[in-house]
XYZ file of C-alpha atoms in Angstrom:
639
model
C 45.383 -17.138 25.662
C 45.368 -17.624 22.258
C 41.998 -18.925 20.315
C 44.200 -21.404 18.278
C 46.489 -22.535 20.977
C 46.784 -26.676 20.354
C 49.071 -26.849 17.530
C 50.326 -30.490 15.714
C 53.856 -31.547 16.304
C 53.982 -33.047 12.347
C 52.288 -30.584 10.255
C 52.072 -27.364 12.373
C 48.205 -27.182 11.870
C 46.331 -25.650 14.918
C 43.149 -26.169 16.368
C 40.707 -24.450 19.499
C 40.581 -27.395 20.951
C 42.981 -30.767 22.213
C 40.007 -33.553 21.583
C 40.532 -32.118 18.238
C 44.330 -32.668 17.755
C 44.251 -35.682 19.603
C 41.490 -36.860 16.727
C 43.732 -35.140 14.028
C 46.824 -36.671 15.339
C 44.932 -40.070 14.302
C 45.465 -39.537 10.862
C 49.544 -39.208 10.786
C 49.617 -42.541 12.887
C 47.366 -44.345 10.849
C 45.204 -45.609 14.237
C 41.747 -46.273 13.478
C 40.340 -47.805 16.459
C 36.724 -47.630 15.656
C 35.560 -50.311 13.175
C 32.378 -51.206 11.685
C 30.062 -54.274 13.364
C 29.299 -55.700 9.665
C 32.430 -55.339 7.517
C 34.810 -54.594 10.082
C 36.076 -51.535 8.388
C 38.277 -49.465 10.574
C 37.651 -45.749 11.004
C 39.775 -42.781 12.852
C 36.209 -41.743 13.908
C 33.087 -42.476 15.593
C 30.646 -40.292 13.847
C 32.809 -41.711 10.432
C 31.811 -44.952 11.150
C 28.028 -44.631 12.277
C 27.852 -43.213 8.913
C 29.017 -45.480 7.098
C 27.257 -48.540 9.310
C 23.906 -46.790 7.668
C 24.501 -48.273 3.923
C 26.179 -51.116 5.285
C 23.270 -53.336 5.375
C 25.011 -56.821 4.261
C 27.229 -59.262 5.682
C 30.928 -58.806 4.569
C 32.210 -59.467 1.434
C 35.003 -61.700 1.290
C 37.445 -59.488 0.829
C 36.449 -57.931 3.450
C 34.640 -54.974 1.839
C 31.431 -53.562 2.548
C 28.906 -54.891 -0.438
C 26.509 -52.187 -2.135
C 24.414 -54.639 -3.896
C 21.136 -54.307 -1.294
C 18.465 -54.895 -3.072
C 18.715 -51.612 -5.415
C 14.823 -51.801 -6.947
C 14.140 -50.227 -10.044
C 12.639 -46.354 -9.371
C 9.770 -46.871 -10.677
C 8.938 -50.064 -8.343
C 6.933 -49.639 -5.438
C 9.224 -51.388 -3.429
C 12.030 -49.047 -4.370
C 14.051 -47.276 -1.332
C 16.610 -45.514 -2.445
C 19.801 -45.902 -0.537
C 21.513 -43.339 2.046
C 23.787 -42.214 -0.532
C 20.716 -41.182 -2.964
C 19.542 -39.888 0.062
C 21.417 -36.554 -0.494
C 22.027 -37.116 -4.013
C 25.376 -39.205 -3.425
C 26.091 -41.822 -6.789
C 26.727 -45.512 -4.737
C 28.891 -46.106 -8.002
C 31.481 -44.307 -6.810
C 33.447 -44.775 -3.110
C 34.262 -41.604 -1.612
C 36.896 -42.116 2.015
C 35.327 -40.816 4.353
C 38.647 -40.164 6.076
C 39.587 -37.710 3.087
C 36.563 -35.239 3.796
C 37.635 -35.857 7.489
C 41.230 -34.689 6.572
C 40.211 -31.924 4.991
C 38.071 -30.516 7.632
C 40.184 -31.479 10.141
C 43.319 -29.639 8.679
C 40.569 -26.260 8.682
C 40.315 -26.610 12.274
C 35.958 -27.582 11.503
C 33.993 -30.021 13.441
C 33.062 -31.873 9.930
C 29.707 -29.487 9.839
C 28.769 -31.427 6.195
C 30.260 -33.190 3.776
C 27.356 -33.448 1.818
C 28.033 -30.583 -0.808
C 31.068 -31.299 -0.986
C 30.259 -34.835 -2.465
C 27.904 -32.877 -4.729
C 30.752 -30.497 -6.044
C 32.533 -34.098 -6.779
C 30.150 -35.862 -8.689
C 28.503 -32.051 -10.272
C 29.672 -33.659 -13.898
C 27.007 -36.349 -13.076
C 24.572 -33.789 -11.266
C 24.903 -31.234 -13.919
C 20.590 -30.737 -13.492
C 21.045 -30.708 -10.066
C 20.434 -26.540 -10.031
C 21.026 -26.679 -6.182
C 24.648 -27.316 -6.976
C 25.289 -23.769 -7.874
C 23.982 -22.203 -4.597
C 26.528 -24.648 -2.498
C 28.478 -21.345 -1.911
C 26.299 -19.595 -0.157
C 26.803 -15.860 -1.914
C 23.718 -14.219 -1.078
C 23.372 -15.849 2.774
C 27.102 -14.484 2.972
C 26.473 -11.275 2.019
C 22.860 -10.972 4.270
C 24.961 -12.483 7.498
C 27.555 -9.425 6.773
C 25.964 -6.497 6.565
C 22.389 -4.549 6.934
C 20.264 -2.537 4.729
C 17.256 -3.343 2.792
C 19.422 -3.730 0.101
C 20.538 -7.185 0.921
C 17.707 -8.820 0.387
C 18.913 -8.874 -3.456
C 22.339 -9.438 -4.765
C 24.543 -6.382 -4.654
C 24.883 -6.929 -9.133
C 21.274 -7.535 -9.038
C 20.282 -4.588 -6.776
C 22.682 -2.320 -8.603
C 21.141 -3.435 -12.217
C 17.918 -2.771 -11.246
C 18.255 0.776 -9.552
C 19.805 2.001 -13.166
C 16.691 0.622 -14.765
C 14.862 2.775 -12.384
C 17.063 5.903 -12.869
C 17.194 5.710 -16.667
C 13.472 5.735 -16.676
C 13.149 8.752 -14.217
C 15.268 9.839 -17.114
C 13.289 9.503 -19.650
C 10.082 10.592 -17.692
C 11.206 14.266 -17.150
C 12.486 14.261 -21.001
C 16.300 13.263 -20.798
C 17.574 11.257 -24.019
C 21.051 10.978 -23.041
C 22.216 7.309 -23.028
C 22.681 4.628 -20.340
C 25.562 5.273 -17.952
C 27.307 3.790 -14.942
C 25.962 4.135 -11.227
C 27.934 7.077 -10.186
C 27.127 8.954 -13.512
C 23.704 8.066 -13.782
C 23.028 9.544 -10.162
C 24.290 12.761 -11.135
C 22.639 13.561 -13.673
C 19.150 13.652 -12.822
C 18.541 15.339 -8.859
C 14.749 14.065 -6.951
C 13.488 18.033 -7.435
C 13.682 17.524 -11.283
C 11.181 15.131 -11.025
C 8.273 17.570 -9.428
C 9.666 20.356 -11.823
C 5.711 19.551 -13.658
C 4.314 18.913 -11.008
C 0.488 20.676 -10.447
C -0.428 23.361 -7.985
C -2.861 20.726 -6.407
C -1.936 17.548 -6.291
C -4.147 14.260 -5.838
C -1.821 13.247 -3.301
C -1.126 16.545 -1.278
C -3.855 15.460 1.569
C -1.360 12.421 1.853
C 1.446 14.536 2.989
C -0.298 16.804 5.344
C -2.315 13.600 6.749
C 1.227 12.026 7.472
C 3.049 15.648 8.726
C -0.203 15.409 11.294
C 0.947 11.702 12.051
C 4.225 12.584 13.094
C 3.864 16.268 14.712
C 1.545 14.342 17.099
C 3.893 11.749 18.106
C 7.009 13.609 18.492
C 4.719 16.390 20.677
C 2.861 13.540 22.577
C 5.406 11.566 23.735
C 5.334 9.604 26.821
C 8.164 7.768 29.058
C 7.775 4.649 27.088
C 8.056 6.293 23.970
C 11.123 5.258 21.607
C 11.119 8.525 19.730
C 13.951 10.990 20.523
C 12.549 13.343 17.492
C 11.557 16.492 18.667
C 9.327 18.801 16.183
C 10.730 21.952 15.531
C 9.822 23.928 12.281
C 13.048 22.850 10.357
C 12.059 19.072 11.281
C 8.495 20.453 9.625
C 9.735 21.927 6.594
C 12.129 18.721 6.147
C 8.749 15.864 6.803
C 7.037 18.055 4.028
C 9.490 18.116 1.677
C 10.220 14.265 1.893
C 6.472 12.996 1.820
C 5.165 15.862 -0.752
C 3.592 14.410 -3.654
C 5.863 14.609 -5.896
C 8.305 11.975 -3.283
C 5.275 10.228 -3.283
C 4.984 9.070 -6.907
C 8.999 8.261 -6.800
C 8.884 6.347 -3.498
C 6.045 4.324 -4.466
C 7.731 3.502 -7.761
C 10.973 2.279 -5.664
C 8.923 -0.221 -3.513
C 7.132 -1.467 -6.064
C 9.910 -2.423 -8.294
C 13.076 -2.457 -5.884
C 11.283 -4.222 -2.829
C 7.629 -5.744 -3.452
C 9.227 -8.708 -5.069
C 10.881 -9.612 -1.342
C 7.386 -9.323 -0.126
C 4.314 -9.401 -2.661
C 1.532 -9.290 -0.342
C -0.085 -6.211 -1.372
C -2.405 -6.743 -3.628
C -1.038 -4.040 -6.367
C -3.853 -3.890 -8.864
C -6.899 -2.553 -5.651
C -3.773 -0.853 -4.117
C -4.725 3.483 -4.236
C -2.508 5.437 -2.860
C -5.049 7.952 -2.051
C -7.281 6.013 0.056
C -4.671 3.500 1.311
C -4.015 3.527 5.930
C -1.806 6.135 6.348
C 0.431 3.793 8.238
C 0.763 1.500 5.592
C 1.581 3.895 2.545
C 4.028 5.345 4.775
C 6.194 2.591 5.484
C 5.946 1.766 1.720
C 7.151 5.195 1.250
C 10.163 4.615 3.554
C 11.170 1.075 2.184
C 11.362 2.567 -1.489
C 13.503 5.793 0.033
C 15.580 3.375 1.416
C 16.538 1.925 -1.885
C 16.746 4.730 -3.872
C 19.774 5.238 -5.956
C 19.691 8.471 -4.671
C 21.526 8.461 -1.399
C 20.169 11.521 0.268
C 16.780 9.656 0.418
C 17.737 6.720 2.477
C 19.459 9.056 4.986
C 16.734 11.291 5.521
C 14.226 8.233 5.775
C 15.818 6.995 8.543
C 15.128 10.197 10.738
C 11.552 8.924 10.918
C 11.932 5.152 11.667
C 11.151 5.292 15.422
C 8.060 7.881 15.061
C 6.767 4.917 12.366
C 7.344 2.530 14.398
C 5.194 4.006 17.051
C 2.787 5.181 15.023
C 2.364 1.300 13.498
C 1.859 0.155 16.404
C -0.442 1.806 17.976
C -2.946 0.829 15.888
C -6.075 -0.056 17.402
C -6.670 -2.991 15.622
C -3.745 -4.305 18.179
C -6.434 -3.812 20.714
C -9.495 -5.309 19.251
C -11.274 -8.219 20.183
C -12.492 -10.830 17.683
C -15.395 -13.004 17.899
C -14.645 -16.561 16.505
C -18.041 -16.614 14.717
C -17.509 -13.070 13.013
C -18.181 -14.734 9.514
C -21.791 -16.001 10.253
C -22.907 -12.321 12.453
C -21.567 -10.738 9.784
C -22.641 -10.362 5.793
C -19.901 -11.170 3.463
C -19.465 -7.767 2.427
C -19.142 -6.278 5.903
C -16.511 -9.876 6.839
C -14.169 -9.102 3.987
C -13.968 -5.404 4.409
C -13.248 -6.217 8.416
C -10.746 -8.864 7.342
C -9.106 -5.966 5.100
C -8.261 -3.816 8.065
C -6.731 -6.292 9.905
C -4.651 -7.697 7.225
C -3.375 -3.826 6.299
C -2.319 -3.606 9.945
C -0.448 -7.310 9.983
C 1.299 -6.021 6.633
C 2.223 -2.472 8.247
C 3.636 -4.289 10.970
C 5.476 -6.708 8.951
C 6.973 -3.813 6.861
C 7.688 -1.911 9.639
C 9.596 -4.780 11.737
C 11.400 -5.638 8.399
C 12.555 -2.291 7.995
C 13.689 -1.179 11.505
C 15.095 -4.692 11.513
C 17.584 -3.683 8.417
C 17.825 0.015 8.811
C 17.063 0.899 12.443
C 19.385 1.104 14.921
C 20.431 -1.315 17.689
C 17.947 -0.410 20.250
C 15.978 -1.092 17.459
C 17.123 -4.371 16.354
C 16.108 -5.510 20.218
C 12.469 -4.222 20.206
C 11.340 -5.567 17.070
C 12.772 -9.415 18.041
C 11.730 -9.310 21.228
C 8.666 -7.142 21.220
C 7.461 -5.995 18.182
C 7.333 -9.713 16.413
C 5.822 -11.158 19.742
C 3.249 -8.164 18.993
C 2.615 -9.178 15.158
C 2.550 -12.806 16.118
C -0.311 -12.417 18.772
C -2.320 -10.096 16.038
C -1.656 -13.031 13.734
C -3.149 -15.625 15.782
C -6.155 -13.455 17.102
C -6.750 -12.625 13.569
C -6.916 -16.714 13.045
C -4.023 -18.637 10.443
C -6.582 -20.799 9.848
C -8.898 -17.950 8.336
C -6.631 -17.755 5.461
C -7.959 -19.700 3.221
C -10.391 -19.907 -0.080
C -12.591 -22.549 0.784
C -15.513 -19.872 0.744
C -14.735 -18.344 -2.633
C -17.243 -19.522 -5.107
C -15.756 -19.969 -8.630
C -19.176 -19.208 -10.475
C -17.893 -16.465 -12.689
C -15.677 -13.101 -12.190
C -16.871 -9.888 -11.036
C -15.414 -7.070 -9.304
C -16.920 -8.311 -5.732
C -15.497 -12.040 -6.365
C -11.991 -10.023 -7.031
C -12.439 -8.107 -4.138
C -12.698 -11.224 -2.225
C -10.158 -13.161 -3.693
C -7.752 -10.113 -3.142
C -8.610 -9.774 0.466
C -8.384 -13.581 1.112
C -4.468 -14.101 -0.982
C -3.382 -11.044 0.802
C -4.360 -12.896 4.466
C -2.725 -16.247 3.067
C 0.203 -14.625 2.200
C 0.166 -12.117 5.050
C 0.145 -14.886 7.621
C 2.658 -16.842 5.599
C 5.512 -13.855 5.546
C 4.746 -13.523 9.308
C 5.770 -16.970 9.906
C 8.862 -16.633 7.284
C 10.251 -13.559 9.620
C 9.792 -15.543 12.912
C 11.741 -18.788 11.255
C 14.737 -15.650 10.484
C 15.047 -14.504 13.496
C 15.250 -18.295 14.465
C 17.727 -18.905 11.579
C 20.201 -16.270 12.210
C 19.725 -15.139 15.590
C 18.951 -17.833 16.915
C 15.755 -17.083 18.551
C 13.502 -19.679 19.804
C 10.167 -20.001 17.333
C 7.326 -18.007 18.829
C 4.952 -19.720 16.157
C 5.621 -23.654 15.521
C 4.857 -24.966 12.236
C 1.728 -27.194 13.432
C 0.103 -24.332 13.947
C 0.651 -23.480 10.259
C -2.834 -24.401 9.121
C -2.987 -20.945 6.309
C -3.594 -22.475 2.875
C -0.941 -22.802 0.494
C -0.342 -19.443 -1.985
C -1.856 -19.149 -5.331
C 0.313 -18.899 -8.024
C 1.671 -15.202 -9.264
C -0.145 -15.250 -12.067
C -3.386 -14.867 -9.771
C -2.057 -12.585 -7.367
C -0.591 -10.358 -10.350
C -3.679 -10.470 -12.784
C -4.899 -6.966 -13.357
C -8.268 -7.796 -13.825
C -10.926 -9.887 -12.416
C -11.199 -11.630 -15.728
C -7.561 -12.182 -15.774
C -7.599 -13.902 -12.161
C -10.264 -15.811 -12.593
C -8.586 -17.200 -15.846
C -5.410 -18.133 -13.961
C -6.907 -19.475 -10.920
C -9.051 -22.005 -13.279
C -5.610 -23.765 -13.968
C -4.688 -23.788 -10.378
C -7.784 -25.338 -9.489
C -6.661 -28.514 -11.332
C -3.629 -28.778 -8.802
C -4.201 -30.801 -5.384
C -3.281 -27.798 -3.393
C -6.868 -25.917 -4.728
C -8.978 -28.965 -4.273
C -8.025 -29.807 -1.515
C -7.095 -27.029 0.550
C -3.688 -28.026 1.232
C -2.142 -25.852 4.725
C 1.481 -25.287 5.021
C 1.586 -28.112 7.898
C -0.104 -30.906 5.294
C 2.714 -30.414 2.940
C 5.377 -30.372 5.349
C 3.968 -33.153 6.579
C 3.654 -35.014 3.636
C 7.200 -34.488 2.092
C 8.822 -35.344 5.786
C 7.042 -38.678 5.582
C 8.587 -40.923 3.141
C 10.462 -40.420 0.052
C 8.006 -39.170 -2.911
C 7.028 -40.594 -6.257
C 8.189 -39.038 -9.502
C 4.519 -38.340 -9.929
C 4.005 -36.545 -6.566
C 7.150 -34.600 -7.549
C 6.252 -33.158 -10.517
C 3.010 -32.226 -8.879
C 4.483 -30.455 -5.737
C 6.999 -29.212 -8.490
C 3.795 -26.901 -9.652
C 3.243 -25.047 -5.951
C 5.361 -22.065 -6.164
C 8.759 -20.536 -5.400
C 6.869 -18.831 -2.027
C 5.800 -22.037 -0.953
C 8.935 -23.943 -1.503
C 10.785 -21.434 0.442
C 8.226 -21.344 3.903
C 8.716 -25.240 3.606
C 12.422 -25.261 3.733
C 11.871 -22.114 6.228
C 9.441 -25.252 7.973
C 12.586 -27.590 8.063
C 15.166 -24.782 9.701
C 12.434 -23.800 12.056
C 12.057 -28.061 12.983
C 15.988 -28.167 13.184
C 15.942 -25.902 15.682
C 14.320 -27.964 18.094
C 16.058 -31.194 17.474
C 19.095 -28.501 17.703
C 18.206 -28.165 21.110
C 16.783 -31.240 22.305
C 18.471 -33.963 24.656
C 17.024 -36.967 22.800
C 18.556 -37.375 19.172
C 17.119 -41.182 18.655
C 15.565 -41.237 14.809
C 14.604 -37.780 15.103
C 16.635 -36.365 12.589
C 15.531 -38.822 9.568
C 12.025 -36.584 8.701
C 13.510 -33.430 8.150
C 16.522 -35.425 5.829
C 13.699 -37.158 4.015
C 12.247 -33.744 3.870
C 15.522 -32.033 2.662
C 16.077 -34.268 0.231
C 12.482 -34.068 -1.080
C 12.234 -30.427 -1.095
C 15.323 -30.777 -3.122
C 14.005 -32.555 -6.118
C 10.763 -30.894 -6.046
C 12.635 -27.863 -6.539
C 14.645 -29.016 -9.226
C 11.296 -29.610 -11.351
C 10.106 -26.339 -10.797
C 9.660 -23.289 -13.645
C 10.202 -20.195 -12.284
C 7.577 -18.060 -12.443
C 9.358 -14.929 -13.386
C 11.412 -16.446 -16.993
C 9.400 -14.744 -19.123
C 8.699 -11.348 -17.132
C 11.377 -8.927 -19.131
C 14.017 -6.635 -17.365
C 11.920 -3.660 -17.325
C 11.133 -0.710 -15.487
C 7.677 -1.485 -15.803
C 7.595 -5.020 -14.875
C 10.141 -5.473 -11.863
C 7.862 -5.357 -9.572
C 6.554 -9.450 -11.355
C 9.967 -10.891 -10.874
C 10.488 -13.102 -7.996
C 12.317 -11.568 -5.085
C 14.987 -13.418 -2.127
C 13.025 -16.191 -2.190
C 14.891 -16.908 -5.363
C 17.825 -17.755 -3.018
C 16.166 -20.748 -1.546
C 18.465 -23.363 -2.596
C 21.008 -21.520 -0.467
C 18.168 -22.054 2.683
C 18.513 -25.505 2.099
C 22.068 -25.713 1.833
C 22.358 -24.265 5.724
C 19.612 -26.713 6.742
C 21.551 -29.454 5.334
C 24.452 -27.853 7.217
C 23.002 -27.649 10.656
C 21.335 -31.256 10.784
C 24.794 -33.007 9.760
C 26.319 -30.539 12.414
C 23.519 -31.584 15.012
C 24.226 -35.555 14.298
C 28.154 -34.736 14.732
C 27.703 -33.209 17.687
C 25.792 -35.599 19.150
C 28.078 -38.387 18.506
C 30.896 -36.704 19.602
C 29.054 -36.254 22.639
C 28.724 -40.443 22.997
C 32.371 -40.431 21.841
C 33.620 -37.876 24.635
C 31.738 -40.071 27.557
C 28.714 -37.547 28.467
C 27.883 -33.727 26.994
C 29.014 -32.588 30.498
C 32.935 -33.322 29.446
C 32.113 -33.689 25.845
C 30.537 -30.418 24.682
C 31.692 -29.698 21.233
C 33.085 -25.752 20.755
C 30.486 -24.650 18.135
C 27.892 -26.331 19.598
C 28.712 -23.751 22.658
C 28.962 -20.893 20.191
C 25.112 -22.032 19.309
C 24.088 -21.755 22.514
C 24.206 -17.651 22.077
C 20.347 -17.581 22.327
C 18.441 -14.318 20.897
C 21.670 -12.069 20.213
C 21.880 -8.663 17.687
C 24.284 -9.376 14.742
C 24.497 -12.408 12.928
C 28.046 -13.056 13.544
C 27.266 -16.880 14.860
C 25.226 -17.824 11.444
C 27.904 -15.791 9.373
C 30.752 -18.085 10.916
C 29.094 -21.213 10.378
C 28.790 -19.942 6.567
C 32.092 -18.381 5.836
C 33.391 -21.854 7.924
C 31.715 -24.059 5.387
C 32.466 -22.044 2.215
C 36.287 -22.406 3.249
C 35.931 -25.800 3.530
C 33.689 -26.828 0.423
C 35.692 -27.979 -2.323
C 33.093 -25.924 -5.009
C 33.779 -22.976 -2.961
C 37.381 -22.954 -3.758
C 36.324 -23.018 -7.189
């Protein structure tokens, strides 16, 4: 049977569905049998006119037009509520039909999943500082949905422009002055061996590679009926694990991860980082991120040989099996706290790493184990360690020293630790439609400090730029993930409380919106839509003019070699986040009402609310629809 088989008699168009012809077929015959209860405007639609009946708030005009004039304070008056249209950034000046957005996205064949960008594409010559109007078509999410590799976590032009920064320096470094060439030409010119052509005898890092050749011959020789290597060790698989992790690989894998991945992920803290005296475990799977990146291909093939035998080898950690006392901070001197605390957090962040990168690069057995086992696994570590733990309320700001730094270090690495362990459980809710394992009350790790701190190179240098952030209400007073969420779902903001929230971060504007999607996916799910759905759009549309305020941290960091690793990562692409949240709670209210329309969800169930329903699958096809869907039916995507 064909997917498309209702087709209309006037214009041809076809749709899945008949409920939907029979609705489309409304709009040749001009029937509008649902009117409003105020102004008695009709309406081919239900879920049309509950829309409108929202801003309809007086009694009818004369003409019988719906009046606008409700009480429209001033902004700055305390009595001021801006009006549903503001809501999402809609001028009331200006009547848009709602039966021409309807039209449009009926003659697509699209259950009207939002009309809200759309109306911002309109009106973008009066939005024009709106910067959330340029992510409305949804590049980057597009090209993530489509296909894997670490890779997508940038823009392909973006990726691409950084990896010849990276070659032409690797250039440069072994003495090359010839000048800057394309892709294709700069990766022949320069081969990996050329770079260990100077290498010493003895190497700082040589114990490295024979500590991790150790790692692996014992896994592959060890294995047991539950292991998920198929590697067997033979003495070319030798030779080949100590060619790729000699020193010399080393050096040039680090230098990929630091400037080709760490800005997806800063949670290391670079400046303490050694590479000598770092868990094997965890410079290993940095090693295998920045392979995977490489402009040189033959390094992202090989890497993947060893994915599985990390994978084990992460997780068999025994800090996975260690019990911990809630009152380990008073048995314990600070000293012996942080440098327990450190351990821990270097196994989260191996586990992280290694979850993201199976979950790119791995295969599909793969894909299954770290969604369904290894994140439940990083989760429970996560909680035993404590989210609430995260926090600075015991760093004294008396004056800098190497111990305070040390501190500090360990303490922003836990904060963000826990923080990018929540972001990957609110992706695999977001595009595979996994229920949460963590819930966002449970969120209690403080918010991030700024870059600046996290960056700073000293302790003199931190101390410096954490003085200014202690001026902000997030330092004095703590503030968890769940207090802001809270607090921007509440009510509509004050241009004061803006511009402050304006000054926490690009991280922690993205795990808010990451807050809302996770939120959205209950209501997605629940049976009881009454006023449910009005925080999270008071939150949306919040989070959107915070965001707007915001500097980014990364303007001034130049488009060098050196200083990639400072620019801000994916997270960049959070406007795009919000766009999809927007998307799904307009699709959640249509759905709904079409249920009420339809006379129960038993007879009523809309068709991509049943394509939703695909709970915890592989690919990302269902998310990737829903985009490619709406960027067909945007007018700014046409653009």
């Amino acid at each position: 049977m064909s997917p498309r088989q209702w087709q209309c008699s006037v214009c041809s168009t076809q749709f899945t569905r008949s409920e939907h012809l029979r609705r489309h077929l409304r709009s040749h015959e001009n029937k509008r049998p649902y009117e409003c209860s105020l102004c008695r405007r009709p309406f081919t639609r239900r879920d049309a006119k509950i829309r409108h009946e929202r801003t309809c708030k007086e009694k009818p005009a004369h003409d019988g037009s719906c009046l606008q004039a409700n009480a429209i304070e001033e902004p700055g008056s305390a009595d001021f509520v801006q009006p549903y249209e503001y809501e999402f950034g809609i001028p009331p000046s200006h009547e848009i039909d709602d039966e021409l957005l309807m039209g449009m996205s009926m003659s697509m064949d699209m259950p009207y999943p939002s009309d809200f960008a759309a109306l911002d594409w309109l009106y973008s010559t009066r939005m024009s500082s709106d910067s959330i109007i340029t992510a409305e078509r949804l590049d980057f999410l597009a090209h993530f949905t489509s296909e894997n590799g670490m890779g997508t976590f940038l823009a392909r032009e973006t990726l691409e422009e950084r990896q010849k920064l990276v070659l032409q320096y690797e250039l440069d470094s072994v003495g090359h002055s010839q000048p800057r060439a394309s892709m294709s030409e700069t990766a022949q010119t320069i081969r990996p061996e050329m770079l260990e052509a100077n290498a010493a005898a003895t190497h700082p890092l040589t114990p490295r590679t024979f500590e991790i050749i150790h790692h692996f011959h014992s896994i592959t020789t060890r294995k047991t009926d539950r292991s998920v290597v198929k590697l067997d060790w033979t003495a070319d698989v030798e030779a080949l694990c100590r060619s790729f992790f000699s020193p010399g690989n080393i050096t040039r894998f680090l230098g990929y991860f630091w400037s080709l991945w760490y800005p997806n992920c800063p949670f290391i803290h670079r400046a303490s980082f050694d590479p000598q005296t770092a868990p094997p475990a965890l410079l290993c799977v940095m090693l295998m991120i920045g392979a995977c990146l490489s402009p040189h291909t033959d390094d992202a093939t090989t890497a993947r040989m060893w994915l599985d035998c990390l994978e084990e080898w992460a997780f068999s950690d025994s800090s996975f099996r260690e019990e911990t006392s809630r009152d380990t901070s008073l048995s314990l001197s600070l000293d012996m706290y942080i440098d327990r605390q450190k351990r821990r957090l270097e196994c989260i962040q191996t586990a992280y790493l290694v979850c993201s990168l199976q979950k790119r690069e791995g295969s599909v057995e793969a894909h299954a184990r770290v969604r369904r086992y290894r994140h439940a696994t990083m989760v429970m570590l996560a909680r035993d360690v404590g989210l609430s733990t995260a926090s600075h309320r015991n760093l004294k700001m008396d004056a800098p020293s190497e111990g305070w730094w040390r501190q500090f270090a360990v303490e922003e690495g836990l904060i963000r630790t826990m923080t990018y362990v929540f972001l990957f459980d609110a992706a695999l809710t977001i595009f595979h439609n996994c229920p949460p394992r963590m819930v966002v009350s449970e969120l209690k790790t403080e918010m991030a400090c700024p870059e600046a701190c996290f960056q700073a190179e000293s302790a003199e240098e931190c101390f410096a730029a954490l003085n200014d952030w202690r001026a902000t209400v997030f330092w004095r007073k703590h503030l968890s993930i769940v207090a802001v969420v809270k607090k921007i779902c509440q009510k509509d903001l004050t241009g004061s409380a803006a511009d402050e929230y304006s000054q926490v971060g690009t991280l922690n504007l993205f795990t808010v919106v990451q807050s809302l999607h996770s939120l959205t996916f209950h209501l997605e799910n629940s049976i009881i839509f009454e006023s449910t759905l009005l925080p999270v759009k008071t939150g949306l549309e919040n989070w959107r003019r915070i965001w707007n305020k915001r500097q980014p941290e990364d303007s001034l960091v130049p488009d060098t070699p050196e200083a990639l690793w400072k620019k801000v990562g994916f997270i960049s692409y959070s406007p795009e986040f919000w766009h999809l949240a927007r998307i799904i709670v307009d699709k959640i209210g249509d759905d709904n009402a079409d249920d009420e329309d339809g006379g129960g969800a038993l007879t009523a169930v809309p068709e991509r609310g049943r394509e939703r329903k695909r709970y915890d699958h592989t690919d990302m096809t269902d998310v990737n629809g829903l985009i490619m869907e709406y960027r067909r039916m945007s007018l700014g995507a046409a653009l």
